[in-house]
Amino acid sequence: MFHKALWMRNQKLGGPAVWAIYLSLFFFLPFSFYGRAQSLQTQVDRFHIDETQLNFSFHGVEIALFMTLILVGFASLLIGQERTTHSTDLTFSLPFNRKDIFLTKWMFGVVHITTGLLLNLLLCMLIVRFTILNEIADASFLLEFMILVVPFSIAIFTFSMFIGTIAGSIISQFILSFIFLFFPIGFFSLLGTFLMYHGVQLDMNYALNGTFKSFGAFIHTATLPIPVFEFAYYTDVVNEMNGSVTDYTRMPDYLVLLSPLIYFAVTFPLGIWLFSRTKNENNGRLLVFEKGKRFFSFGVVLCFALAFGMAGGGLFGSFDQSSLIGYYFSAAIGGVLSYLVLRKIMNIRLGLSK
Amino acid sequence: MLKMINVSKMIDGHQVLEHVNITLEPGMIAGIVGRNGVGKSTLLRTIAGILDPDEGEVTFNKINIHQQPEIKQKLTYVPDSTEILKTYSVKEIVKLYDAIYEDFDVMYFYSLMDRFKLPKNRKLRSFSKGMKALFLMILSFSTKADFIILDEPTNGLDPIVKRNILQFIIEEVSERKLCVLISTHHLEEVEKIADVLIMMKEGRIESTTSIEDAKSSFRKVQAVYKHSLPERIANLNNVTILSQTGRVYTLMIKGNIEDTMEKMQQEHPLLLEELPMTLEDIFISSLGGESHVS
């Protein structure tokens, strides 16, 4: 399965993303941690502040948002870029089977993502252990974050690789990956509004650690990057009784780890299957497979209709009563507009350097 | 050696390849010709395993190349785009190809680079279009493959390099008994080096013949009659008008040559003489389509 040549080829294709992963993680994690440790040390030295009065916090969203962008970009460079520049002609004419080509791309990504995360989180642990942060924070929160961020990052990357097997260019892979990554939360908001207009109420509330307790909580968990955004650690509370520092880690329920597992179990084998059957003649288009076009178009038109309906229903209604006619009127406009635009862009062939 | 068996392929609702059957043997140079959009590149990309056939199969040494692509260790494809490896330096490409192809001959590659005076320490991006085309061909022959597919290989090459590279292809084929399949619009090249001519028309193989057979089944003549071209001649299915200036007709006769010449003589021409013929004349009369007499 492992081919040195394919690895070398991926190194060339995904090189910029690999650098981006290592550098951005270094910047967001150890570099930022060290900077904050230095700043706290300065406060202690200059103002003679008691260490228990210092505060420190870490939020998953700080790196997860940027990380999602890089992971999707990485997958798009590995698959979509080849389709856009027509260098698939080189890769697919080589003496390797398509499954191995896909697996090597995936493995290349996973190795760099995991190494980047583990290395930088390890550096953070060392910084927490050997700087003033040791006095106020417990490095074990980084271990918890690692347990959360590694599987989620692999799942996001795998998901975007899977989108790459159906998208025909680097741009469509990048955009569709983002749309479908946030699809559960977006679509169910639209569906929830639709049902609300028809007298059905869904419990859209989301309580932390209440993973499957409400419909809203379930949808949050089913939207890949969200649980990583929720992670937080902070310490600033002085315990008056014994003067020790109290800290708090906001870690989503471990059950949320089922989410990346399920995403992986579905998109990884499906990605291999689709890549092996890829239709290279459609490279540069929005989608590679002709057969999925109708289903995709139906989905896009439906979502735009629901979105326009959501926006228009409110506009046409009064302050306490939303307008069902306004909802359907706006939905029709959204549906027709999206259908016309989609019909145009579906057959555009985006190609470079042919 | 290489067999395309009943291959069909549909793209965007159009039948680009229709029941294509080709057999190519070692030591053979085959030229594939046809008008733009006739399916030549699709055919080559299907043989190279880039595109999947909807129907039929492509085998190399009796092994299906789509099911067992490992067989492509002995089959290489040089695309018409010269941009594919442009971000690489020559050294990086050599490293890559050495890792891909078990029999890649690094020494031979560098000797060819010297022979064709190509720079060895530069990125491919800095090469001219012709240099890139030449480089990709050198790379392909250095893999020591038994079957090489060249899609428009001489595009952008100057006449001297073109002549050298055609000479080089002939040398390689005669020395190593490999098979080369060339798609090109430069018919004089095919005429110079190919043993077999494959003509494509609307996704189908119009004919597969040796260059000699192709030439002997056609005759180019110039004819002048008292008035215009007699209807009896004009209605013949095997006669194509290549050009007309006043009453002077340049005609191409395809098959049944002696009978047709006899019929033309019976119409009492003022002038009827045979003209030297090129592959281009055959190409225009067979695949041109629009100027057929009938």
JSON list of C-alpha atoms in Angstrom, two decimals, chain B residues 146-229:
[
{"chain": "B", "resi": 146, "resn": "ASP", "atom": "CA", "xyz": [7.86, -1.37, -23.67]},
{"chain": "B", "resi": 147, "resn": "PHE", "atom": "CA", "xyz": [4.95, 0.79, -24.77]},
{"chain": "B", "resi": 148, "resn": "ILE", "atom": "CA", "xyz": [5.04, 4.56, -25.00]},
{"chain": "B", "resi": 149, "resn": "ILE", "atom": "CA", "xyz": [2.07, 6.79, -25.71]},
{"chain": "B", "resi": 150, "resn": "LEU", "atom": "CA", "xyz": [2.87, 10.25, -27.08]},
{"chain": "B", "resi": 151, "resn": "ASP", "atom": "CA", "xyz": [0.06, 12.80, -27.35]},
{"chain": "B", "resi": 152, "resn": "GLU", "atom": "CA", "xyz": [1.07, 15.55, -29.80]},
{"chain": "B", "resi": 153, "resn": "PRO", "atom": "CA", "xyz": [4.79, 15.06, -28.96]},
{"chain": "B", "resi": 154, "resn": "THR", "atom": "CA", "xyz": [6.35, 17.53, -31.39]},
{"chain": "B", "resi": 155, "resn": "ASN", "atom": "CA", "xyz": [4.19, 20.55, -30.61]},
{"chain": "B", "resi": 156, "resn": "GLY", "atom": "CA", "xyz": [6.42, 23.54, -30.08]},
{"chain": "B", "resi": 157, "resn": "LEU", "atom": "CA", "xyz": [9.64, 21.85, -31.18]},
{"chain": "B", "resi": 158, "resn": "ASP", "atom": "CA", "xyz": [11.82, 23.58, -33.75]},
{"chain": "B", "resi": 159, "resn": "PRO", "atom": "CA", "xyz": [12.47, 21.69, -37.02]},
{"chain": "B", "resi": 160, "resn": "ILE", "atom": "CA", "xyz": [15.98, 20.58, -36.04]},
{"chain": "B", "resi": 161, "resn": "VAL", "atom": "CA", "xyz": [15.00, 19.21, -32.64]},
{"chain": "B", "resi": 162, "resn": "LYS", "atom": "CA", "xyz": [11.91, 17.68, -34.23]},
{"chain": "B", "resi": 163, "resn": "ARG", "atom": "CA", "xyz": [14.05, 15.83, -36.74]},
{"chain": "B", "resi": 164, "resn": "ASN", "atom": "CA", "xyz": [16.42, 14.64, -34.01]},
{"chain": "B", "resi": 165, "resn": "ILE", "atom": "CA", "xyz": [13.63, 13.45, -31.78]},
{"chain": "B", "resi": 166, "resn": "LEU", "atom": "CA", "xyz": [11.92, 11.55, -34.61]},
{"chain": "B", "resi": 167, "resn": "GLN", "atom": "CA", "xyz": [15.26, 9.94, -35.42]},
{"chain": "B", "resi": 168, "resn": "PHE", "atom": "CA", "xyz": [15.65, 9.10, -31.74]},
{"chain": "B", "resi": 169, "resn": "ILE", "atom": "CA", "xyz": [12.21, 7.42, -31.63]},
{"chain": "B", "resi": 170, "resn": "ILE", "atom": "CA", "xyz": [13.08, 5.28, -34.65]},
{"chain": "B", "resi": 171, "resn": "GLU", "atom": "CA", "xyz": [16.42, 4.28, -33.04]},
{"chain": "B", "resi": 172, "resn": "GLU", "atom": "CA", "xyz": [14.72, 3.32, -29.76]},
{"chain": "B", "resi": 173, "resn": "VAL", "atom": "CA", "xyz": [12.06, 1.24, -31.48]},
{"chain": "B", "resi": 174, "resn": "SER", "atom": "CA", "xyz": [14.53, -0.62, -33.64]},
{"chain": "B", "resi": 175, "resn": "GLU", "atom": "CA", "xyz": [16.96, -1.26, -30.78]},
{"chain": "B", "resi": 176, "resn": "ARG", "atom": "CA", "xyz": [14.57, -2.22, -27.98]},
{"chain": "B", "resi": 177, "resn": "LYS", "atom": "CA", "xyz": [11.58, -3.52, -29.92]},
{"chain": "B", "resi": 178, "resn": "LEU", "atom": "CA", "xyz": [9.25, -1.24, -28.04]},
{"chain": "B", "resi": 179, "resn": "CYS", "atom": "CA", "xyz": [5.97, 0.02, -29.38]},
{"chain": "B", "resi": 180, "resn": "VAL", "atom": "CA", "xyz": [5.17, 3.72, -29.76]},
{"chain": "B", "resi": 181, "resn": "LEU", "atom": "CA", "xyz": [1.70, 5.15, -30.31]},
{"chain": "B", "resi": 182, "resn": "ILE", "atom": "CA", "xyz": [1.74, 8.75, -31.51]},
{"chain": "B", "resi": 183, "resn": "SER", "atom": "CA", "xyz": [-1.17, 11.10, -31.88]},
{"chain": "B", "resi": 184, "resn": "THR", "atom": "CA", "xyz": [-0.37, 14.08, -34.05]},
{"chain": "B", "resi": 185, "resn": "HIS", "atom": "CA", "xyz": [-1.66, 16.59, -36.54]},
{"chain": "B", "resi": 186, "resn": "HIS", "atom": "CA", "xyz": [1.72, 16.74, -38.28]},
{"chain": "B", "resi": 187, "resn": "LEU", "atom": "CA", "xyz": [1.09, 14.16, -40.93]},
{"chain": "B", "resi": 188, "resn": "GLU", "atom": "CA", "xyz": [4.54, 14.43, -42.47]},
{"chain": "B", "resi": 189, "resn": "GLU", "atom": "CA", "xyz": [5.93, 13.08, -39.19]},
{"chain": "B", "resi": 190, "resn": "VAL", "atom": "CA", "xyz": [3.65, 10.06, -39.24]},
{"chain": "B", "resi": 191, "resn": "GLU", "atom": "CA", "xyz": [4.60, 9.54, -42.87]},
{"chain": "B", "resi": 192, "resn": "LYS", "atom": "CA", "xyz": [8.28, 9.62, -41.93]},
{"chain": "B", "resi": 193, "resn": "ILE", "atom": "CA", "xyz": [8.32, 7.29, -38.95]},
{"chain": "B", "resi": 194, "resn": "ALA", "atom": "CA", "xyz": [5.08, 5.32, -38.58]},
{"chain": "B", "resi": 195, "resn": "ASP", "atom": "CA", "xyz": [4.55, 1.76, -39.76]},
{"chain": "B", "resi": 196, "resn": "VAL", "atom": "CA", "xyz": [0.85, 1.78, -39.09]},
{"chain": "B", "resi": 197, "resn": "LEU", "atom": "CA", "xyz": [-1.70, 4.50, -39.66]},
{"chain": "B", "resi": 198, "resn": "ILE", "atom": "CA", "xyz": [-4.82, 4.56, -37.51]},
{"chain": "B", "resi": 199, "resn": "MET", "atom": "CA", "xyz": [-7.50, 6.94, -38.79]},
{"chain": "B", "resi": 200, "resn": "MET", "atom": "CA", "xyz": [-10.23, 8.04, -36.42]},
{"chain": "B", "resi": 201, "resn": "LYS", "atom": "CA", "xyz": [-13.57, 9.50, -37.38]},
{"chain": "B", "resi": 202, "resn": "GLU", "atom": "CA", "xyz": [-16.40, 10.38, -34.98]},
{"chain": "B", "resi": 203, "resn": "GLY", "atom": "CA", "xyz": [-15.13, 8.14, -32.21]},
{"chain": "B", "resi": 204, "resn": "ARG", "atom": "CA", "xyz": [-14.65, 5.15, -34.45]},
{"chain": "B", "resi": 205, "resn": "ILE", "atom": "CA", "xyz": [-11.57, 3.66, -36.07]},
{"chain": "B", "resi": 206, "resn": "GLU", "atom": "CA", "xyz": [-12.04, 4.47, -39.74]},
{"chain": "B", "resi": 207, "resn": "SER", "atom": "CA", "xyz": [-9.10, 2.32, -40.81]},
{"chain": "B", "resi": 208, "resn": "THR", "atom": "CA", "xyz": [-5.93, 0.70, -39.54]},
{"chain": "B", "resi": 209, "resn": "THR", "atom": "CA", "xyz": [-3.43, 0.11, -42.31]},
{"chain": "B", "resi": 210, "resn": "SER", "atom": "CA", "xyz": [0.25, 0.27, -43.00]},
{"chain": "B", "resi": 211, "resn": "ILE", "atom": "CA", "xyz": [1.40, 3.54, -44.54]},
{"chain": "B", "resi": 212, "resn": "GLU", "atom": "CA", "xyz": [2.26, 1.70, -47.77]},
{"chain": "B", "resi": 213, "resn": "ASP", "atom": "CA", "xyz": [-1.16, 0.05, -47.99]},
{"chain": "B", "resi": 214, "resn": "ALA", "atom": "CA", "xyz": [-2.83, 3.37, -47.26]},
{"chain": "B", "resi": 215, "resn": "LYS", "atom": "CA", "xyz": [-0.94, 5.00, -50.09]},
{"chain": "B", "resi": 216, "resn": "SER", "atom": "CA", "xyz": [-1.57, 2.19, -52.56]},
{"chain": "B", "resi": 217, "resn": "SER", "atom": "CA", "xyz": [-5.30, 2.26, -51.94]},
{"chain": "B", "resi": 218, "resn": "PHE", "atom": "CA", "xyz": [-5.48, 5.95, -52.89]},
{"chain": "B", "resi": 219, "resn": "ARG", "atom": "CA", "xyz": [-4.60, 7.88, -56.06]},
{"chain": "B", "resi": 220, "resn": "LYS", "atom": "CA", "xyz": [-4.44, 11.61, -56.54]},
{"chain": "B", "resi": 221, "resn": "VAL", "atom": "CA", "xyz": [-5.21, 12.85, -60.05]},
{"chain": "B", "resi": 222, "resn": "GLN", "atom": "CA", "xyz": [-5.67, 16.11, -61.89]},
{"chain": "B", "resi": 223, "resn": "ALA", "atom": "CA", "xyz": [-8.43, 16.16, -64.49]},
{"chain": "B", "resi": 224, "resn": "VAL", "atom": "CA", "xyz": [-9.71, 18.73, -66.97]},
{"chain": "B", "resi": 225, "resn": "TYR", "atom": "CA", "xyz": [-12.89, 18.13, -68.97]},
{"chain": "B", "resi": 226, "resn": "LYS", "atom": "CA", "xyz": [-14.42, 20.22, -71.76]},
{"chain": "B", "resi": 227, "resn": "HIS", "atom": "CA", "xyz": [-17.18, 21.42, -69.48]},
{"chain": "B", "resi": 228, "resn": "SER", "atom": "CA", "xyz": [-17.44, 20.71, -65.74]},
{"chain": "B", "resi": 229, "resn": "LEU", "atom": "CA", "xyz": [-16.72, 17.35, -64.08]}
]
